[in-house]
Amino acid sequence: MNQEHMMHEKHKSIDGHHHDTPVEDKEISDWKKRLIGAWILVIPIAIIMLSDRIFGFNFFMGLPDWVMILSLLIIGFPVIFIFGWQTIKAGVRGLFTFYFNMDSLISLGSIVAYATGIFAIFFNIQDYSGISAMIMGFYITGKYVEAKARGRASQEIKKLLELGAKKALVLRGKEEIEILIEEVKIDDILIVKPGEKIPTDGIVFKGESSVDESMVTGESLPVDKTKGSNVIGATINQDGILYIKATKVGSDTFLSHIIKLVEEAQGSKVPIQVMADKITGIFVPAILVLAALTFAGWFYFTKDLGKAIGTAVAVLVIACPCALGLATPTALMVGSGMGAKRGILIRKGEAIQTMKEVKFVVFDKTGTITKGKPEVTDIFSVSGESYLLEIAASVEKLSEHPIAKAIVAKYKGKKYRDVSSFKILRGRGVEGKMGKKSIIIGNQTLMKEKNIPVEKFEKTIRGFEENGKTTMIVVEDKKVIGIIAVADAIKEDSVIAITELNRQNYKTIMITGDNEITANAIAKQAGIKEVIANVLPEDKAKKVSELQRKGMVAFVGDGINDAPALKQSNVGIAMGTGTDIAIEAGDIVLARGSLRGVVASINLSKATFKKIKQNLFWAFAYNIIAIPLAVMGFLHPVIAEIAMSTSSITVVTNANLLRRKKI
Amino acid sequence: MKKIKMEISGMHCASCAANIERSLKKIPGIKGITVSLLLKKGTVECEDNVREEEVKHAVKRAGYNVERMSRE
């Protein structure tokens, strides 16, 4: 087994886990069993305790007190020590190891209350044994409801985890064999029939079809696929048969990356929660001390042991670190899940907090606002168009630049001339030698640099540029022989997205290597307010940092060329390009190349952050109000327990309400 | 530096995550710790000489169990 293979094995063991029984479902069903068991006993206890008030007489009338107390102790025992065993076990262990948790409070509260019953048989002391069973009953109920709500909070992620195909139809020789997805290897030819899931990432080898990619990219329209197209695993083939060659398997697939991103984001922290986390860290020991002080204080001043115990128990069970601890992560989970469903991957929790401070939204031009596929639109030649194109294409053929590719694509001829001493002049153009002739192709900056007069063509160039076209001047032996204008069309939804951002009072800025005239023309078409032109690729990050002196900057660009600018900005939004997601570069990654995703991610971040703030407010407010009330003896222990359970349920439910927000 | 990821069972409240973080912090050579109550997962970044057994033990000490562990 080679190393790479071993890595896959390792990853499989973590990722594979999600596909067997979900831990959460088991947790919910466990709590449900405990809940039913507990209430079968808690209801009779409640009836016995309240029978005076309900029926006007007591079942135990005329019998000695200890009969009723003993009955309550016996009925209550299983509630605390069988159905509540998990809680008691963890809680008591926490008390001894000094790793206190929520259960420590509940355990101590219910055990102390239960013990009063035992003492009450022999001494004259108030009996809280029935109360102790009720506390445990409500605690279990609260845990069950909370577990269910938490399950809802993670529903989008669960769907993602279940999205992957389980099986694949592979072509081996001439045979079609069905194999498990884990057995698919790179370069396997897979057959995908209409209506079936594409098993893994690959490239179309044969066949034509359209594919529904909405589940991973959020793109609602089916995407056409022909030979050579990339396909994404877990998307659904619509109408034709596709033969695909697997290019990525296991943990390297697009879907695996998305899942990894989402999970990491959910484990990440939002700065606002630091305070809450600090408090939850010391919460339980602080409450234990407070409960002891409450007991001592009440006993000292009232000499009423029963009341002192009851009040201390109320303090123990009312305090709940869970609402504080769950406030941020649940909202983040719901928010990032909602995003993932729409192809918006929030990588860092921090981004949603920073987002609300953002003033400037800076867009890279090529491939972000525009399609990134420039085409030759106009040719102005001095000495014949076909000659001009032949010369230009022969030189540009050696460059990988999108503009070079556009020129080569325009050239219909088959013959290319030999070019020597080829050089790329970054951000300006190219040069090379063709026999004895020197050829330069580039923008006006390059012409100035090489001392080539272009005054005669000024009007032509300006005409192209004012229409948002990039011009390449072709020079043969220091003489201009023609001008090629290239335009990169704006993506259909760029205008809608930018207009919306303008409406929300963001300053929209476009950054580009184009000169000002061209850049301004494109910006105008796209609705962009401000332009930073003539920027070399490596200077983008510097321009972002200059802007940052005036306010927070969100940078939108592709994750490959714009990585430094994405890192420099306060919120980097990386646009996905097909099947590759630039994972490391952005704080937020968009699986689909539409600028609407930028608007959606801004709205989503703001809405999620608002939820977090609400949740933290409620969690703090609850503890700040409820704990003093309990200390002052205003709350009956059972009421205290109900309030406590309600607090964490409220927080999780409120997080789930985020889904109502339209983004 | 290496990264250890684990699935942890037994967490059920916010203090639990804090407990595990507190216990892990005591291991010398541990840098970044994140424990997520919701995901029931934890990640530690640590020096290469930190043994996985130590990490497991620290989680256990706080009263929880490591179900699965993987290195990255």
XYZ file of C-alpha atoms in Angstrom:
735
model
C 0.000 0.000 0.000
C 1.537 3.283 -0.954
C 1.408 6.339 1.231
C -1.277 8.126 -0.697
C -3.512 5.157 -0.505
C -3.014 4.956 3.211
C -4.030 8.548 3.544
C -7.251 7.739 1.816
C -7.845 4.868 4.141
C -7.369 7.148 7.089
C -9.710 9.761 5.794
C -12.278 7.194 4.999
C -12.407 6.123 8.595
C -13.478 9.601 9.656
C -15.668 10.492 6.762
C -17.124 7.061 6.365
C -18.490 7.269 9.854
C -21.190 9.703 8.899
C -22.848 7.180 6.711
C -23.658 4.665 9.425
C -26.133 5.360 12.216
C -26.106 9.055 13.017
C -24.967 9.665 16.583
C -27.547 12.357 17.050
C -30.502 10.131 16.162
C -29.353 7.668 18.782
C -28.973 10.471 21.294
C -32.509 11.659 20.611
C -33.995 8.176 20.897
C -32.094 7.555 24.153
C -33.458 10.751 25.659
C -36.920 9.812 24.463
C -36.799 6.469 26.280
C -35.628 8.151 29.449
C -38.300 10.788 29.062
C -41.139 8.296 28.793
C -39.838 6.211 31.702
C -39.357 9.228 33.899
C -42.780 10.724 33.273
C -44.632 7.473 33.953
C -43.325 7.875 37.495
C -43.213 11.651 37.802
C -46.942 12.031 37.039
C -48.044 9.834 39.981
C -45.560 11.690 42.185
C -47.046 15.000 41.137
C -50.569 13.706 41.763
C -49.633 12.475 45.229
C -47.935 15.751 46.108
C -50.699 17.934 44.769
C -53.643 15.724 45.699
C -54.671 18.136 48.439
C -55.118 20.844 45.888
C -56.487 18.708 43.072
C -58.938 16.463 44.894
C -59.307 18.295 48.161
C -58.014 15.329 50.138
C -54.739 13.518 50.637
C -54.314 9.845 49.621
C -52.260 9.324 52.717
C -54.712 10.970 55.085
C -54.672 9.396 58.510
C -51.416 7.539 57.877
C -48.160 8.515 59.494
C -46.050 11.004 57.469
C -43.297 8.505 56.775
C -45.600 6.346 54.653
C -46.042 9.069 52.079
C -42.382 10.056 52.181
C -41.277 6.472 51.732
C -43.694 6.048 48.825
C -42.289 9.122 47.119
C -38.744 7.876 47.714
C -39.565 4.513 46.183
C -41.383 5.880 43.135
C -38.781 8.593 42.674
C -35.783 6.301 42.895
C -35.865 4.989 39.313
C -36.426 8.485 37.934
C -33.177 9.721 39.397
C -31.016 6.647 39.543
C -32.183 4.706 36.474
C -33.544 7.162 33.913
C -31.250 9.867 35.217
C -28.295 7.541 35.641
C -26.308 9.042 32.745
C -26.650 12.459 34.279
C -25.881 11.331 37.818
C -22.863 9.330 36.716
C -21.309 12.145 34.673
C -22.225 14.752 37.238
C -20.878 12.965 40.284
C -17.683 12.053 38.482
C -17.322 15.721 37.603
C -17.661 16.662 41.252
C -14.841 14.337 42.227
C -12.460 15.073 39.381
C -13.048 18.824 39.455
C -14.153 18.752 35.837
C -17.568 20.126 36.685
C -20.324 20.159 34.133
C -24.001 20.829 33.822
C -24.752 17.377 35.173
C -22.836 18.147 38.338
C -25.356 20.852 39.171
C -28.387 18.735 38.359
C -26.963 15.698 40.157
C -26.108 17.603 43.269
C -29.469 19.368 43.234
C -31.491 16.211 42.810
C -29.416 14.049 45.159
C -29.575 16.642 47.932
C -33.312 16.982 47.402
C -33.746 13.207 47.397
C -31.684 12.857 50.565
C -34.011 15.227 52.422
C -36.685 12.549 52.003
C -34.551 9.936 53.738
C -33.834 12.308 56.592
C -37.459 13.372 56.759
C -38.457 9.851 57.777
C -36.442 10.167 60.955
C -36.217 13.865 61.667
C -38.468 16.834 61.391
C -37.230 18.329 58.150
C -38.962 19.371 54.962
C -39.146 16.588 52.382
C -38.015 17.422 48.831
C -37.836 13.862 47.513
C -40.833 14.292 45.215
C -39.333 17.535 43.998
C -36.084 15.781 43.158
C -37.841 13.357 40.820
C -39.658 16.234 39.178
C -36.397 18.112 38.669
C -34.902 15.098 36.930
C -38.072 14.585 34.903
C -38.000 18.123 33.596
C -34.264 18.017 33.023
C -34.611 14.910 30.860
C -37.499 16.514 28.982
C -35.443 19.618 28.347
C -32.515 17.557 27.100
C -34.772 15.661 24.722
C -36.300 18.790 23.232
C -32.885 20.393 23.001
C -31.346 17.377 21.268
C -34.173 17.442 18.736
C -33.741 21.138 18.094
C -29.996 20.668 17.720
C -30.678 17.929 15.217
C -32.759 20.373 13.213
C -29.971 22.898 13.373
C -27.670 20.504 11.563
C -30.142 19.207 8.984
C -28.471 20.850 5.994
C -25.128 19.344 6.876
C -26.659 15.937 7.315
C -28.136 16.253 3.850
C -24.708 17.127 2.458
C -23.197 14.097 4.127
C -25.788 11.839 2.622
C -25.493 13.403 -0.805
C -22.645 11.301 -2.163
C -23.351 8.318 -4.401
C -23.016 4.916 -2.767
C -22.362 2.889 -5.894
C -20.890 3.347 -9.341
C -21.248 1.555 -12.639
C -17.761 1.021 -13.973
C -16.648 -0.095 -17.409
C -14.079 -2.876 -17.165
C -13.076 -4.001 -20.619
C -16.460 -4.391 -22.237
C -18.285 -5.292 -19.086
C -20.307 -2.948 -16.932
C -19.862 -3.792 -13.272
C -21.521 -2.179 -10.285
C -19.024 -1.430 -7.549
C -19.033 0.409 -4.242
C -18.052 4.054 -4.441
C -14.996 3.393 -2.236
C -13.636 1.050 -4.905
C -13.654 3.643 -7.685
C -10.145 4.564 -8.744
C -8.830 7.547 -10.668
C -9.081 7.024 -14.454
C -11.896 4.491 -14.122
C -14.519 4.947 -16.822
C -17.909 5.297 -15.148
C -21.267 5.051 -16.837
C -23.991 7.391 -15.642
C -27.495 6.704 -16.872
C -30.229 9.338 -17.081
C -31.655 10.237 -13.690
C -28.696 8.778 -11.844
C -26.163 10.384 -9.586
C -22.721 11.086 -10.938
C -20.578 8.927 -8.651
C -17.483 11.082 -8.373
C -15.696 14.062 -9.921
C -14.636 13.435 -13.459
C -14.421 14.565 -17.016
C -16.905 13.592 -19.707
C -15.329 11.020 -21.952
C -18.275 10.227 -24.179
C -21.891 11.292 -24.399
C -23.949 14.409 -23.924
C -26.401 15.403 -21.268
C -27.432 18.141 -18.920
C -26.696 17.853 -15.241
C -28.497 19.261 -12.219
C -25.753 20.689 -10.010
C -28.012 22.643 -7.662
C -27.265 20.434 -4.672
C -23.603 21.382 -4.561
C -23.306 24.743 -6.287
C -26.732 26.258 -5.760
C -27.029 26.765 -9.524
C -30.690 26.226 -10.254
C -30.505 25.638 -14.022
C -29.168 22.348 -15.379
C -25.701 22.631 -16.893
C -24.958 21.167 -20.330
C -22.168 18.620 -20.493
C -20.343 17.347 -23.555
C -17.056 15.592 -24.168
C -14.361 17.297 -22.121
C -16.733 18.943 -19.607
C -16.009 18.590 -15.923
C -18.660 16.925 -13.829
C -19.087 16.990 -10.071
C -19.796 13.906 -7.995
C -23.236 13.735 -6.329
C -24.878 15.882 -9.004
C -27.686 14.350 -11.036
C -27.519 13.412 -14.691
C -30.716 14.491 -16.423
C -31.385 13.131 -19.891
C -28.445 11.491 -21.670
C -25.975 8.724 -20.925
C -22.586 10.022 -19.829
C -19.336 8.113 -19.847
C -17.034 9.856 -17.435
C -13.445 9.352 -16.473
C -12.942 9.686 -12.719
C -10.474 12.436 -11.865
C -10.957 12.711 -8.126
C -12.072 10.154 -5.573
C -12.620 9.831 -1.845
C -11.630 12.792 0.238
C -10.365 14.775 -2.767
C -13.733 15.314 -4.386
C -15.560 18.604 -4.596
C -18.262 17.329 -2.255
C -15.730 16.118 0.317
C -14.079 19.512 0.216
C -17.388 21.259 0.745
C -18.196 19.030 3.699
C -14.770 19.590 5.187
C -15.093 23.348 4.777
C -18.504 23.461 6.380
C -17.466 21.293 9.293
C -14.356 23.302 9.944
C -16.354 26.512 9.840
C -18.804 25.163 12.351
C -16.003 24.311 14.716
C -14.474 27.757 14.309
C -15.136 30.540 16.752
C -16.786 33.878 16.284
C -14.953 36.594 18.261
C -18.139 37.740 19.969
C -18.432 34.409 21.783
C -15.119 34.772 23.643
C -16.841 36.310 26.640
C -19.517 33.618 26.741
C -16.877 30.892 26.481
C -14.903 32.357 29.351
C -18.023 32.375 31.479
C -19.039 28.808 30.651
C -15.531 27.716 31.627
C -15.959 28.873 35.236
C -19.730 28.769 35.376
C -20.334 25.509 37.203
C -17.792 25.944 40.006
C -19.049 29.496 40.507
C -22.616 28.241 40.866
C -21.530 25.524 43.309
C -19.962 28.187 45.505
C -23.004 30.416 45.126
C -25.331 27.584 46.104
C -23.247 26.862 49.215
C -23.321 30.539 50.170
C -27.065 30.666 49.560
C -27.581 27.689 51.835
C -25.378 29.150 54.552
C -26.972 32.582 54.304
C -30.530 31.312 54.461
C -29.812 28.943 57.291
C -27.957 31.584 59.271
C -30.673 34.198 58.944
C -33.843 32.095 59.057
C -32.711 29.000 60.983
C -35.040 27.147 58.595
C -33.053 24.186 57.294
C -35.782 23.145 54.868
C -36.041 26.534 53.248
C -32.246 26.845 53.085
C -31.965 23.500 51.284
C -34.825 24.306 48.907
C -33.314 27.648 47.954
C -29.845 26.188 47.423
C -31.331 23.446 45.217
C -33.156 26.075 43.179
C -29.868 27.896 42.640
C -28.187 24.669 41.555
C -30.791 23.770 38.988
C -31.614 27.181 37.592
C -28.100 27.995 36.499
C -27.365 26.846 33.000
C -24.212 27.376 30.995
C -25.824 25.693 28.006
C -27.742 28.678 26.735
C -24.504 30.673 26.748
C -22.505 27.887 25.210
C -25.026 27.061 22.506
C -25.917 30.635 21.548
C -23.154 31.110 18.991
C -22.457 27.617 17.625
C -26.089 26.777 16.878
C -26.674 30.015 14.985
C -23.404 29.499 13.115
C -24.431 25.955 12.296
C -27.801 26.952 10.907
C -26.283 29.876 9.010
C -23.453 27.914 7.454
C -25.841 25.096 6.589
C -28.160 27.515 4.828
C -25.167 28.872 2.959
C -23.869 25.452 1.947
C -27.219 24.669 0.398
C -26.820 27.690 -1.840
C -23.169 27.156 -2.683
C -21.924 29.678 -0.126
C -19.260 28.185 2.083
C -18.386 30.168 5.158
C -14.899 29.056 6.096
C -14.328 31.147 9.166
C -16.891 32.109 11.747
C -15.009 35.350 12.163
C -16.049 36.464 8.684
C -19.695 36.832 9.653
C -18.787 39.191 12.442
C -16.396 41.228 10.306
C -18.893 41.440 7.470
C -21.128 43.916 9.211
C -18.253 46.410 9.408
C -17.429 46.190 5.715
C -17.634 49.463 3.775
C -15.919 48.644 0.490
C -16.626 45.718 -1.762
C -13.730 45.386 -4.175
C -14.130 43.199 -7.239
C -11.451 41.831 -9.422
C -12.523 42.394 -13.020
C -11.508 39.416 -15.086
C -13.428 36.277 -14.303
C -15.273 37.913 -11.421
C -17.355 40.692 -12.944
C -16.700 39.462 -16.454
C -16.839 35.953 -17.818
C -13.073 35.762 -17.963
C -13.209 34.557 -21.563
C -12.158 37.481 -23.718
C -12.973 37.464 -27.421
C -11.522 39.467 -30.277
C -14.204 41.943 -31.356
C -12.441 44.373 -33.696
C -9.358 44.331 -35.854
C -7.786 47.424 -37.318
C -4.989 46.606 -39.733
C -2.515 48.726 -41.594
C -1.326 46.072 -44.018
C -3.965 43.359 -44.286
C -5.978 41.577 -41.632
C -4.864 38.024 -42.360
C -1.187 38.934 -42.208
C -1.741 40.830 -38.954
C -3.530 37.891 -37.347
C -0.942 35.400 -38.527
C 1.878 37.402 -36.974
C -0.043 38.088 -33.764
C -1.284 34.511 -33.333
C 2.180 33.042 -33.926
C 3.606 35.081 -31.072
C 0.628 34.879 -28.719
C 0.460 31.114 -29.152
C 3.369 30.925 -26.719
C 1.465 32.756 -23.982
C -1.149 31.360 -21.609
C -2.824 34.711 -21.017
C -6.592 34.810 -21.730
C -6.107 37.677 -24.195
C -3.435 35.700 -26.022
C -5.807 32.773 -26.218
C -8.517 35.017 -27.644
C -6.195 36.200 -30.411
C -5.104 32.664 -31.244
C -8.734 31.573 -31.319
C -9.542 34.330 -33.777
C -6.810 33.222 -36.162
C -8.338 30.709 -38.530
C -5.123 29.755 -40.330
C -3.191 26.578 -39.682
C 0.309 27.887 -40.259
C 2.250 29.420 -37.426
C 5.533 31.185 -37.922
C 8.575 30.306 -35.870
C 9.185 32.670 -33.000
C 12.415 32.966 -31.054
C 13.482 34.964 -27.972
C 9.881 35.009 -26.764
C 9.316 37.027 -23.622
C 6.239 37.794 -21.514
C 6.193 41.362 -20.246
C 3.892 40.965 -17.282
C 0.834 43.182 -17.326
C 1.908 44.840 -20.573
C 2.271 42.342 -23.397
C 4.673 40.020 -25.183
C 7.655 40.255 -27.517
C 9.599 37.918 -29.727
C 11.654 37.553 -32.887
C 10.347 36.211 -36.156
C 13.363 35.603 -38.323
C 15.091 38.963 -38.292
C 11.947 40.914 -37.513
C 11.176 41.976 -33.976
C 7.548 41.726 -32.953
C 5.934 43.476 -29.984
C 2.311 43.048 -28.989
C 1.029 44.986 -26.032
C -0.780 47.889 -24.467
C 0.042 51.604 -24.552
C 2.275 51.392 -21.510
C 4.477 48.962 -23.384
C 4.512 51.222 -26.453
C 5.699 54.117 -24.355
C 8.344 51.953 -22.775
C 9.620 50.827 -26.176
C 9.409 54.340 -27.661
C 6.936 53.419 -30.340
C 4.825 56.314 -31.546
C 1.073 55.571 -31.583
C -0.327 59.095 -32.001
C -1.672 58.264 -35.443
C -3.884 55.533 -33.978
C -4.979 57.430 -30.894
C -8.529 57.888 -32.144
C -9.011 54.250 -33.075
C -7.641 53.053 -29.758
C -9.769 55.486 -27.796
C -12.852 54.416 -29.712
C -12.293 50.793 -28.691
C -11.481 51.622 -25.101
C -14.490 53.805 -24.587
C -16.536 50.722 -25.353
C -14.776 48.786 -22.632
C -12.468 46.909 -24.947
C -8.858 46.104 -24.228
C -6.550 47.006 -27.116
C -3.417 45.200 -28.143
C -1.120 47.074 -30.480
C 0.856 44.891 -32.870
C 4.289 46.219 -33.793
C 6.657 44.885 -36.446
C 10.140 46.344 -36.447
C 9.092 49.420 -34.478
C 6.164 50.061 -36.816
C 2.524 49.650 -35.841
C 0.902 47.174 -38.234
C -2.472 46.902 -36.505
C -4.638 47.018 -33.437
C -6.651 44.134 -32.027
C -9.507 44.908 -29.671
C -10.550 42.299 -27.167
C -13.649 42.369 -24.993
C -14.542 40.260 -22.022
C -18.324 40.184 -21.668
C -19.886 40.951 -18.304
C -21.647 38.020 -16.608
C -25.413 38.331 -16.864
C -26.057 38.640 -13.160
C -23.103 40.873 -12.273
C -25.174 43.984 -12.911
C -28.043 42.790 -10.705
C -25.689 41.917 -7.869
C -23.713 45.157 -8.054
C -26.867 47.260 -8.227
C -28.113 45.539 -5.089
C -24.851 46.217 -3.254
C -24.995 49.877 -4.287
C -28.532 50.013 -2.969
C -27.330 48.650 0.359
C -24.843 51.540 0.476
C -21.678 49.571 -0.063
C -18.948 51.300 -2.027
C -18.395 49.046 -5.015
C -14.942 49.190 -6.535
C -13.425 47.377 -9.504
C -9.733 46.625 -9.619
C -8.079 45.786 -12.939
C -4.944 45.831 -15.012
C -6.816 47.588 -17.814
C -6.223 51.266 -18.430
C -8.630 53.840 -17.110
C -10.699 54.371 -20.244
C -11.410 50.680 -20.753
C -11.930 50.093 -17.049
C -14.327 53.006 -16.675
C -16.363 51.820 -19.638
C -16.744 48.342 -18.137
C -17.449 49.738 -14.680
C -20.210 51.851 -16.145
C -21.787 48.857 -17.838
C -21.589 46.848 -14.627
C -22.841 49.616 -12.345
C -19.574 49.858 -10.396
C -19.046 53.181 -8.613
C -15.262 53.441 -8.513
C -12.359 52.064 -10.499
C -8.766 51.327 -9.630
C -7.117 50.838 -13.036
C -3.627 49.998 -14.272
C -2.951 47.677 -11.363
C -0.416 44.934 -11.889
C -1.565 41.577 -10.509
C 0.979 41.640 -7.712
C -0.113 45.095 -6.552
C -3.728 44.210 -5.867
C -3.061 43.353 -2.237
C -1.300 46.697 -1.785
C -4.288 48.575 -3.191
C -6.556 46.692 -0.793
C -4.415 47.668 2.171
C -4.507 51.317 1.065
C -8.301 51.151 1.050
C -8.308 49.550 4.463
C -7.122 52.806 5.969
C -10.543 54.178 5.106
C -12.623 51.218 6.193
C -13.097 47.465 6.144
C -12.739 45.822 2.760
C -14.347 42.731 1.298
C -12.439 41.487 -1.738
C -14.108 39.342 -4.361
C -11.873 37.447 -6.737
C -10.827 34.040 -7.937
C -8.847 32.142 -5.380
C -5.877 31.430 -7.591
C -4.509 34.730 -8.896
C -6.034 36.888 -6.225
C -4.953 34.897 -3.190
C -2.783 37.677 -1.685
C -5.539 40.278 -2.076
C -8.104 37.876 -0.603
C -5.850 37.332 2.390
C -5.130 41.034 2.838
C -8.795 42.033 2.815
C -10.957 41.868 5.937
C -13.337 39.425 4.294
C -12.030 37.514 1.300
C -14.722 36.090 -0.929
C -13.264 33.534 -3.337
C -15.220 32.647 -6.453
C -15.261 29.024 -7.429
C -14.261 28.080 -10.921
C -15.901 24.881 -12.019
C -14.776 21.913 -10.015
C -11.919 23.546 -8.182
C -12.553 25.467 -5.036
C -9.721 27.569 -3.800
C -9.949 26.438 -0.240
C -7.138 28.248 1.460
C -7.643 31.680 0.010
C -11.053 32.944 1.049
C -12.927 33.464 4.282
C -16.023 32.727 2.267
C -15.921 30.508 -0.787
C -18.591 30.607 -3.472
C -19.040 27.319 -5.260
C -20.624 29.038 -8.231
C -19.134 31.885 -10.210
C -22.080 34.255 -9.850
C -21.840 37.604 -8.106
C -25.291 37.052 -6.681
C -23.516 34.764 -4.255
C -21.682 37.827 -2.935
C -24.934 39.572 -2.111
C -26.325 36.395 -0.590
C -23.230 35.811 1.526
C -23.313 39.370 2.840
C -26.999 39.041 3.726
C -26.468 35.626 5.263
C -23.518 36.802 7.360
C -25.455 39.760 8.670
C -28.535 37.692 9.484
C -26.475 35.004 11.211
C -24.572 37.522 13.255
C -27.782 39.191 14.314
C -29.071 35.819 15.527
C -25.894 35.245 17.492
C -26.266 38.595 19.186
C -29.901 37.916 20.013
C -29.031 34.515 21.426
C -26.203 35.821 23.554
C -28.447 38.579 24.823
C -31.127 36.124 25.910
C -28.632 33.744 27.443
C -26.967 36.484 29.475
C -30.257 38.109 30.417
C -31.691 34.798 31.540
C -28.818 34.031 33.893
C -28.528 37.579 35.173
C -32.205 37.707 36.099
C -32.884 34.110 37.104
C -29.924 33.400 39.347
C -30.502 36.349 41.740
C -34.201 35.462 41.918
C -33.280 31.924 42.923
C -30.763 33.145 45.504
C -33.416 35.385 47.010
C -35.678 32.390 47.387
C -38.385 33.505 44.986
C -38.266 30.405 42.824
C -39.509 26.963 43.680
C -36.911 24.344 42.625
C -39.234 22.789 40.014
C -39.995 26.166 38.472
C -36.253 26.849 38.464
C -35.596 23.620 36.598
C -38.306 24.358 34.013
C -36.880 27.835 33.466
C -33.418 26.380 32.991
C -34.510 23.872 30.372
C -36.501 26.538 28.595
C -33.490 28.804 28.341
C -31.366 26.453 26.280
C -34.311 25.320 24.174
C -35.121 28.953 23.419
C -31.613 29.615 22.196
C -31.521 26.603 19.877
C -35.024 27.265 18.590
C -34.198 30.886 17.937
C -31.162 29.768 15.933
C -33.414 27.526 13.864
C -35.647 30.519 13.128
C -32.785 31.931 11.066
C -34.064 29.743 8.245
C -37.055 32.021 7.818
C -34.752 34.772 6.661
C -34.650 35.135 2.883
C -31.115 35.526 1.607
C 3.425 20.832 14.046
C 0.649 18.382 13.447
C -3.095 18.364 13.692
C -5.059 15.702 15.498
C -8.760 15.379 14.889
C -11.058 13.349 17.042
C -14.634 12.434 17.632
C -15.585 12.695 21.260
C -18.483 11.011 23.007
C -20.161 11.980 26.242
C -20.372 15.724 25.675
C -23.792 17.119 26.404
C -23.385 20.633 27.658
C -21.377 23.739 27.088
C -19.256 23.115 30.162
C -18.228 19.772 28.740
C -16.456 21.382 25.799
C -14.789 23.810 28.181
C -13.685 20.919 30.430
C -12.055 19.075 27.556
C -10.287 22.223 26.427
C -9.046 22.809 29.967
C -7.737 19.274 30.267
C -6.038 19.342 26.845
C -4.319 22.604 27.660
C -2.305 20.827 30.332
C -0.404 18.780 27.759
C 2.898 20.475 27.015
C 3.338 21.201 23.321
C -0.319 21.748 22.575
C -1.031 24.923 20.658
C -4.513 25.352 19.269
C -7.539 23.582 20.691
C -11.083 23.674 19.426
C -13.782 21.457 20.812
C -17.223 21.632 19.288
C -20.125 20.487 21.397
C -22.450 20.460 18.402
C -20.229 18.424 16.109
C -18.948 16.270 18.981
C -15.523 16.796 17.527
C -12.277 18.244 18.660
C -9.126 19.402 16.908
C -5.758 20.044 18.452
C -2.694 21.526 16.866
C 0.426 20.373 18.595
C 4.137 19.742 18.406
C 5.140 16.559 16.649
C 6.341 14.971 19.873
C 2.900 15.016 21.496
C 1.658 11.446 21.552
C -1.875 10.591 20.538
C -2.203 8.564 23.721
C -1.632 11.692 25.791
C -4.414 13.468 23.974
C -6.761 10.550 24.464
C -5.850 10.409 28.112
C -6.517 14.123 28.614
C -9.990 13.765 27.151
C -10.616 10.755 29.359
C -9.421 12.650 32.428
C -12.137 15.235 31.879
C -14.674 12.416 31.760
C -15.182 11.889 28.025
C -14.115 9.371 25.430
C -12.300 9.644 22.138
C -14.159 7.491 19.658
C -12.024 8.070 16.594
C -8.807 9.844 15.997
C -6.955 10.854 12.882
C -3.832 12.796 12.073
C -3.465 15.390 9.439
